[in-house]
């Protein structure tokens, strides 16, 4: 019977999963039908004057949402493997802008329990918007059972921060750790062939070492300390936090923890992180007192930020005929850079070039702002994108690069194609360098009794994971890497008005924060995308314009499914429960390690990428 059970178990698993898929497909088909009936132009969310805007972002804050085909998204949810949730940074910003100008919004509640965090530069922009809302005289409250570090940065910009009596605030700094695989590769008898230029170009170190090199440690410690100071400055400007908690010393934290009778919540109160400890019902009563009561919902008068954004966008569409014809086109370059065509969430050179070319031939577009949030990737793909930016400029359309949280290696290569470059003080950039990586498993296959043999028409190098790379081939690859590095240096030198030697002195794979990049001449100013847009309009000599983005290609039923999924995202996440910060970090690290190997897919094996610049938020 045990044997029979083992034999039938996989079949039963398959049938059970198939049943779930079929049930879910039928369910969503019925739901979509009902949804189509319900959706009408007059079906716009409404709210009473004085209602609070509930800002409860669910997922990771990103410049551009990762595109997953609706059918694939339905399948993933049916199989119980939903993708990592994401929040559109620009959608959230525009929602807050609407609220700032809308006197009917009486206040804001920050409910950050499902917020996974985001790059510090993005958090700073959101914090500035919250401060602008407070400057109108309307309150912002934050409430949470627990605050991660990213969550707390936003919460600190509220008039009052409240915490559950059994909650906690995480305040442990930024970290840059990687997994190293040298011993694993040795045990698998896999030989890494590594080619690079620049002692600070440490992207290949995980495959060549078991620990960080001294050069990488020096460079990484410098930028991560600067990033932490940026965080502390942002929080300290809003909150009167005790110096002991800001010191970063474990003994100071332990002393504060002891003083708080081993209570994280009381520690947060004692050290000035929060203004009060209360349970959810007490918080509800406080909000009812400020926003008025919604008797039907037994809660306070409110509207969710997604519904509010949808309602405001609907009103904008009615006013669209009044908008000027002149456009400043904002193109998003988010993710690892690849050659070919990739969906949003990853930079496919062909897709991005297509968007830039459309802007070049559109007479309404007077200038382009390219918003970059990328650690780099394929050197060849980066150059293809930079070339298209040059064509835009040659066509008389100014290009301004706006650097988000990360614009390093290939990300900076792209930026070098702009007339001007602007970065946040919390931007990671630079990392000007090139490397090549090939993994050879000849010895490992031999241990398994697998051998490669054959014939060739020439002596030219043919790289295969099951054939050794000879010294001549290694020499040729290294020379190619060095030539591409010189090309990178020359491109930056010409773009920035520097000599090749001056660029080389600040390059060699070294990562710089925004202010340091300004000091070294890598950027033209410190500012966010609004500054870049204003500068692009000035260069194009236009005063009256609208800001546009490339149109999404999703239409028909796919568009309906996407809207349905978006409207149900928050409720689904709520039903699944909050993801613990520890689980968030483990998932992000695991996905990052797996994604890196998949991303090393350039046909030429040459990359300009900064692995240490991957997201460090939590």
Coordinates of C-alpha atoms in Angstrom, one line a residue, residues 50-379:
X50 CA -13.6 65.9 5.6
X51 CA -13.0 62.2 4.9
X52 CA -9.5 60.8 5.5
X53 CA -7.4 59.5 2.7
X54 CA -6.2 56.0 3.8
X55 CA -2.7 55.5 2.4
X56 CA -2.1 51.7 2.7
X57 CA 0.4 50.7 0.0
X58 CA 0.8 47.0 -0.4
X59 CA 4.2 45.7 -1.6
X60 CA 7.5 47.1 -2.8
X61 CA 7.7 50.7 -4.0
X62 CA 8.9 50.7 -7.7
X63 CA 9.3 53.2 -10.5
X64 CA 7.3 51.0 -12.9
X65 CA 5.1 48.0 -12.2
X66 CA 6.5 44.6 -13.4
X67 CA 4.3 43.5 -16.3
X68 CA 3.0 39.9 -16.0
X69 CA 0.4 38.8 -18.5
X70 CA -3.1 38.6 -16.9
X71 CA -3.4 35.0 -17.7
X72 CA -0.1 34.3 -16.0
X73 CA -1.1 36.3 -13.0
X74 CA -4.4 34.3 -12.7
X75 CA -2.4 31.1 -12.9
X76 CA 0.1 32.1 -10.3
X77 CA -2.6 33.0 -7.8
X78 CA -4.5 29.8 -8.6
X79 CA -1.4 27.8 -7.9
X80 CA -0.8 29.7 -4.6
X81 CA 2.4 31.4 -5.9
X82 CA 1.5 35.1 -6.3
X83 CA 4.3 37.5 -7.4
X84 CA 6.0 39.9 -5.0
X85 CA 3.4 42.8 -4.8
X86 CA 4.5 46.2 -6.1
X87 CA 3.3 49.8 -5.6
X88 CA 3.6 52.3 -8.4
X89 CA 5.7 55.1 -7.0
X90 CA 4.4 57.7 -9.5
X91 CA 0.8 56.7 -8.9
X92 CA 1.2 57.1 -5.2
X93 CA 2.9 60.5 -5.6
X94 CA 0.1 61.8 -7.9
X95 CA -2.5 60.6 -5.4
X96 CA -0.8 62.7 -2.7
X97 CA -0.6 65.6 -5.1
X98 CA -4.3 65.4 -5.7
X99 CA -5.0 65.3 -1.9
X100 CA -2.8 68.3 -1.2
X101 CA -4.9 70.4 -3.7
X102 CA -8.3 68.9 -2.6
X103 CA -9.9 70.7 0.4
X104 CA -12.4 67.9 0.8
X105 CA -9.8 65.5 2.1
X106 CA -9.7 66.2 5.8
X107 CA -6.6 64.3 6.7
X108 CA -4.4 61.2 5.9
X109 CA -4.0 57.9 7.7
X110 CA -0.8 56.0 7.0
X111 CA -1.6 52.3 7.4
X112 CA 1.7 50.7 6.4
X113 CA 1.3 47.1 7.6
X114 CA 1.6 45.7 4.0
X115 CA 4.3 48.1 2.8
X116 CA 7.5 46.2 1.9
X117 CA 9.6 49.3 1.6
X118 CA 11.5 51.0 -1.2
X119 CA 14.7 52.9 -2.0
X120 CA 15.4 55.8 0.3
X121 CA 15.3 58.4 -2.4
X122 CA 11.7 57.4 -3.2
X123 CA 10.8 57.5 0.5
X124 CA 12.2 61.0 0.8
X125 CA 9.9 62.2 -2.0
X126 CA 6.9 60.6 -0.3
X127 CA 7.9 62.2 3.0
X128 CA 8.1 65.6 1.3
X129 CA 4.6 65.2 -0.1
X130 CA 3.3 64.3 3.4
X131 CA 4.9 67.4 4.8
X132 CA 3.3 69.5 2.0
X133 CA -0.1 68.1 3.0
X134 CA 0.6 68.9 6.7
X135 CA 1.5 72.5 5.7
X136 CA -2.1 73.0 4.6
X137 CA -3.1 72.6 8.2
X138 CA -4.6 69.1 7.9
X139 CA -3.4 66.2 10.0
X140 CA -1.5 63.1 9.1
X141 CA -1.7 60.1 11.5
X142 CA 0.3 56.9 11.3
X143 CA -0.8 53.7 13.0
X144 CA 0.8 50.3 13.0
X145 CA 1.1 47.0 14.8
X146 CA 4.8 47.1 13.8
X147 CA 7.0 49.4 11.8
X148 CA 9.8 48.2 9.6
X149 CA 12.6 50.7 8.9
X150 CA 11.1 51.9 5.6
X151 CA 7.6 52.0 7.1
X152 CA 8.9 54.1 10.0
X153 CA 10.6 56.7 7.7
X154 CA 7.2 57.5 6.2
X155 CA 5.4 57.3 9.6
X156 CA 7.9 59.8 11.0
X157 CA 6.5 62.4 8.6
X158 CA 3.1 62.2 10.4
X159 CA 1.8 64.7 13.0
X160 CA 1.4 61.8 15.4
X161 CA 2.7 58.2 15.3
X162 CA 0.8 55.5 17.1
X163 CA 1.8 51.9 17.9
X164 CA 0.0 48.8 19.2
X165 CA 1.0 48.2 22.9
X166 CA 2.6 44.9 21.9
X167 CA 4.2 46.3 18.7
X168 CA 7.8 47.3 17.8
X169 CA 9.8 49.6 15.6
X170 CA 12.8 48.3 13.7
X171 CA 15.7 50.7 13.6
X172 CA 18.8 48.7 12.8
X173 CA 20.5 50.5 9.9
X174 CA 21.3 49.5 6.3
X175 CA 23.2 46.4 5.4
X176 CA 25.0 45.1 2.3
X177 CA 25.6 41.4 2.6
X178 CA 26.0 38.9 -0.3
X179 CA 26.3 35.1 -0.5
X180 CA 29.6 33.9 -1.8
X181 CA 29.8 30.7 -3.8
X182 CA 33.5 29.9 -4.3
X183 CA 33.6 26.7 -2.1
X184 CA 30.2 25.6 -3.6
X185 CA 31.6 25.9 -7.1
X186 CA 34.7 24.0 -6.1
X187 CA 32.6 21.2 -4.6
X188 CA 30.6 21.1 -7.9
X189 CA 33.8 21.2 -9.9
X190 CA 32.7 24.3 -11.7
X191 CA 35.4 26.8 -12.8
X192 CA 34.5 30.4 -13.0
X193 CA 36.3 32.4 -15.7
X194 CA 36.3 36.0 -14.6
X195 CA 37.3 39.1 -16.5
X196 CA 37.1 42.6 -15.2
X197 CA 38.6 46.1 -15.1
X198 CA 38.7 48.0 -11.8
X199 CA 39.6 46.9 -8.4
X200 CA 36.2 48.1 -7.1
X201 CA 34.2 46.2 -9.6
X202 CA 33.1 43.5 -7.1
X203 CA 30.1 42.1 -8.9
X204 CA 32.1 38.9 -9.8
X205 CA 33.5 38.4 -6.3
X206 CA 30.7 36.0 -5.1
X207 CA 32.0 33.5 -7.7
X208 CA 35.7 34.0 -7.1
X209 CA 35.9 34.4 -3.3
X210 CA 34.3 33.3 0.0
X211 CA 34.3 36.8 1.5
X212 CA 34.4 40.4 0.5
X213 CA 37.6 41.9 -0.7
X214 CA 39.3 44.8 1.1
X215 CA 38.6 47.2 -1.8
X216 CA 34.9 46.2 -1.9
X217 CA 34.6 46.5 1.9
X218 CA 36.1 50.0 1.8
X219 CA 33.8 51.2 -1.0
X220 CA 30.7 49.6 0.3
X221 CA 31.2 50.8 3.9
X222 CA 31.5 54.4 2.6
X223 CA 28.3 54.5 0.6
X224 CA 26.3 52.5 3.2
X225 CA 27.3 54.9 6.0
X226 CA 26.3 57.8 3.8
X227 CA 23.0 56.2 3.1
X228 CA 22.3 55.6 6.8
X229 CA 23.2 59.3 7.6
X230 CA 20.6 60.3 4.9
X231 CA 18.0 58.1 6.7
X232 CA 18.8 59.5 10.1
X233 CA 18.7 63.1 8.9
X234 CA 15.3 62.5 7.3
X235 CA 13.9 61.0 10.5
X236 CA 15.6 63.4 13.0
X237 CA 14.2 66.4 11.1
X238 CA 10.7 65.1 11.9
X239 CA 11.0 63.4 15.3
X240 CA 12.8 64.2 18.5
X241 CA 14.5 60.9 18.9
X242 CA 17.0 60.3 21.8
X243 CA 20.7 60.1 20.8
X244 CA 21.1 56.7 22.4
X245 CA 18.8 55.1 19.7
X246 CA 20.6 57.0 16.9
X247 CA 24.1 55.9 18.0
X248 CA 23.9 52.4 16.3
X249 CA 25.6 50.8 19.3
X250 CA 24.1 47.6 20.6
X251 CA 25.0 48.5 24.2
X252 CA 22.9 51.7 24.0
X253 CA 20.0 49.8 22.6
X254 CA 20.2 47.2 25.3
X255 CA 20.3 49.9 28.0
X256 CA 17.1 51.5 26.5
X257 CA 15.5 48.0 26.2
X258 CA 16.2 47.3 29.9
X259 CA 14.8 50.7 30.9
X260 CA 11.7 49.9 28.9
X261 CA 11.2 46.7 31.0
X262 CA 12.1 44.6 27.9
X263 CA 9.1 46.0 25.9
X264 CA 9.8 47.1 22.4
X265 CA 6.6 49.2 22.4
X266 CA 7.6 51.0 25.6
X267 CA 11.1 51.5 24.2
X268 CA 9.6 53.2 21.2
X269 CA 7.6 55.5 23.5
X270 CA 10.6 56.3 25.8
X271 CA 13.0 57.1 22.9
X272 CA 10.6 59.4 21.0
X273 CA 9.8 57.1 18.1
X274 CA 6.0 57.1 18.7
X275 CA 3.5 59.4 20.4
X276 CA 1.2 56.8 21.9
X277 CA 0.4 53.2 22.4
X278 CA -3.1 52.1 21.6
X279 CA -5.0 49.2 20.1
X280 CA -6.9 49.3 16.8
X281 CA -10.3 50.2 18.4
X282 CA -8.8 53.2 20.3
X283 CA -7.3 54.3 17.0
X284 CA -10.6 54.0 15.3
X285 CA -12.3 56.2 17.9
X286 CA -9.6 58.8 17.5
X287 CA -10.1 58.9 13.7
X288 CA -13.9 59.0 14.1
X289 CA -13.4 62.1 16.3
X290 CA -11.4 63.8 13.5
X291 CA -13.1 62.6 10.3
X292 CA -16.6 61.8 11.4
X293 CA -18.3 58.5 11.7
X294 CA -19.4 56.2 9.0
X295 CA -22.2 54.4 10.7
X296 CA -22.7 51.8 8.0
X297 CA -19.1 50.6 8.2
X298 CA -18.8 51.2 12.0
X299 CA -15.7 53.2 11.2
X300 CA -14.5 56.7 10.3
X301 CA -15.3 58.6 7.0
X302 CA -12.5 57.6 4.6
X303 CA -11.5 56.7 1.0
X304 CA -8.7 54.4 0.0
X305 CA -5.8 55.8 -2.0
X306 CA -6.4 53.6 -5.0
X307 CA -10.1 54.5 -5.2
X308 CA -9.2 58.1 -4.7
X309 CA -6.6 58.0 -7.5
X310 CA -9.1 56.3 -9.8
X311 CA -11.7 59.0 -9.2
X312 CA -9.3 61.9 -9.7
X313 CA -7.9 60.3 -12.9
X314 CA -11.5 60.0 -14.2
X315 CA -12.0 63.8 -13.6
X316 CA -8.7 64.4 -15.3
X317 CA -9.9 62.6 -18.4
X318 CA -12.9 64.9 -18.6
X319 CA -10.5 67.8 -18.5
X320 CA -8.0 66.4 -21.0
X321 CA -9.2 68.5 -23.9
X322 CA -8.0 71.6 -22.0
X323 CA -4.4 70.2 -21.8
X324 CA -1.7 71.8 -23.9
X325 CA -0.4 69.9 -27.0
X326 CA 3.2 70.2 -26.0
X327 CA 4.5 67.2 -24.0
X328 CA 7.5 66.3 -21.9
X329 CA 7.7 62.6 -22.2
X330 CA 8.9 60.6 -19.1
X331 CA 10.3 57.2 -20.0
X332 CA 11.0 54.7 -17.2
X333 CA 14.1 52.5 -17.2
X334 CA 13.7 50.2 -14.3
X335 CA 15.5 46.9 -13.6
X336 CA 18.4 44.9 -14.9
X337 CA 19.4 45.8 -18.5
X338 CA 19.1 43.1 -21.2
X339 CA 19.4 43.0 -24.9
X340 CA 16.2 42.2 -26.8
X341 CA 12.6 42.8 -25.8
X342 CA 11.5 42.5 -22.2
X343 CA 8.4 43.3 -20.3
X344 CA 8.1 46.2 -17.9
X345 CA 10.0 45.6 -14.6
X346 CA 13.1 44.7 -16.6
X347 CA 14.9 46.9 -19.1
X348 CA 14.8 45.3 -22.5
X349 CA 16.9 47.5 -24.9
X350 CA 14.5 46.9 -27.8
X351 CA 11.4 47.9 -25.9
X352 CA 13.1 51.1 -24.4
X353 CA 14.5 52.1 -27.8
X354 CA 11.1 51.7 -29.3
X355 CA 9.6 54.0 -26.7
X356 CA 12.4 56.6 -27.2
X357 CA 12.0 56.4 -31.0
X358 CA 8.3 57.0 -30.7
X359 CA 9.1 60.2 -28.8
X360 CA 11.6 61.2 -31.4
X361 CA 9.1 61.1 -34.2
X362 CA 6.2 62.5 -32.2
X363 CA 6.0 66.3 -33.0
X364 CA 4.1 66.9 -29.8
X365 CA 7.0 65.7 -27.6
X366 CA 9.4 68.6 -27.0
X367 CA 11.8 66.9 -24.6
X368 CA 12.4 63.6 -22.8
X369 CA 13.1 62.8 -19.2
X370 CA 14.5 59.3 -18.7
X371 CA 13.9 58.1 -15.2
X372 CA 16.6 55.5 -14.3
X373 CA 16.4 53.0 -11.5
X374 CA 18.8 50.2 -12.5
X375 CA 22.0 48.5 -11.2
X376 CA 23.0 47.9 -14.8
X377 CA 23.3 44.7 -16.9
X378 CA 24.4 44.1 -20.5
X379 CA 27.0 46.6 -21.7

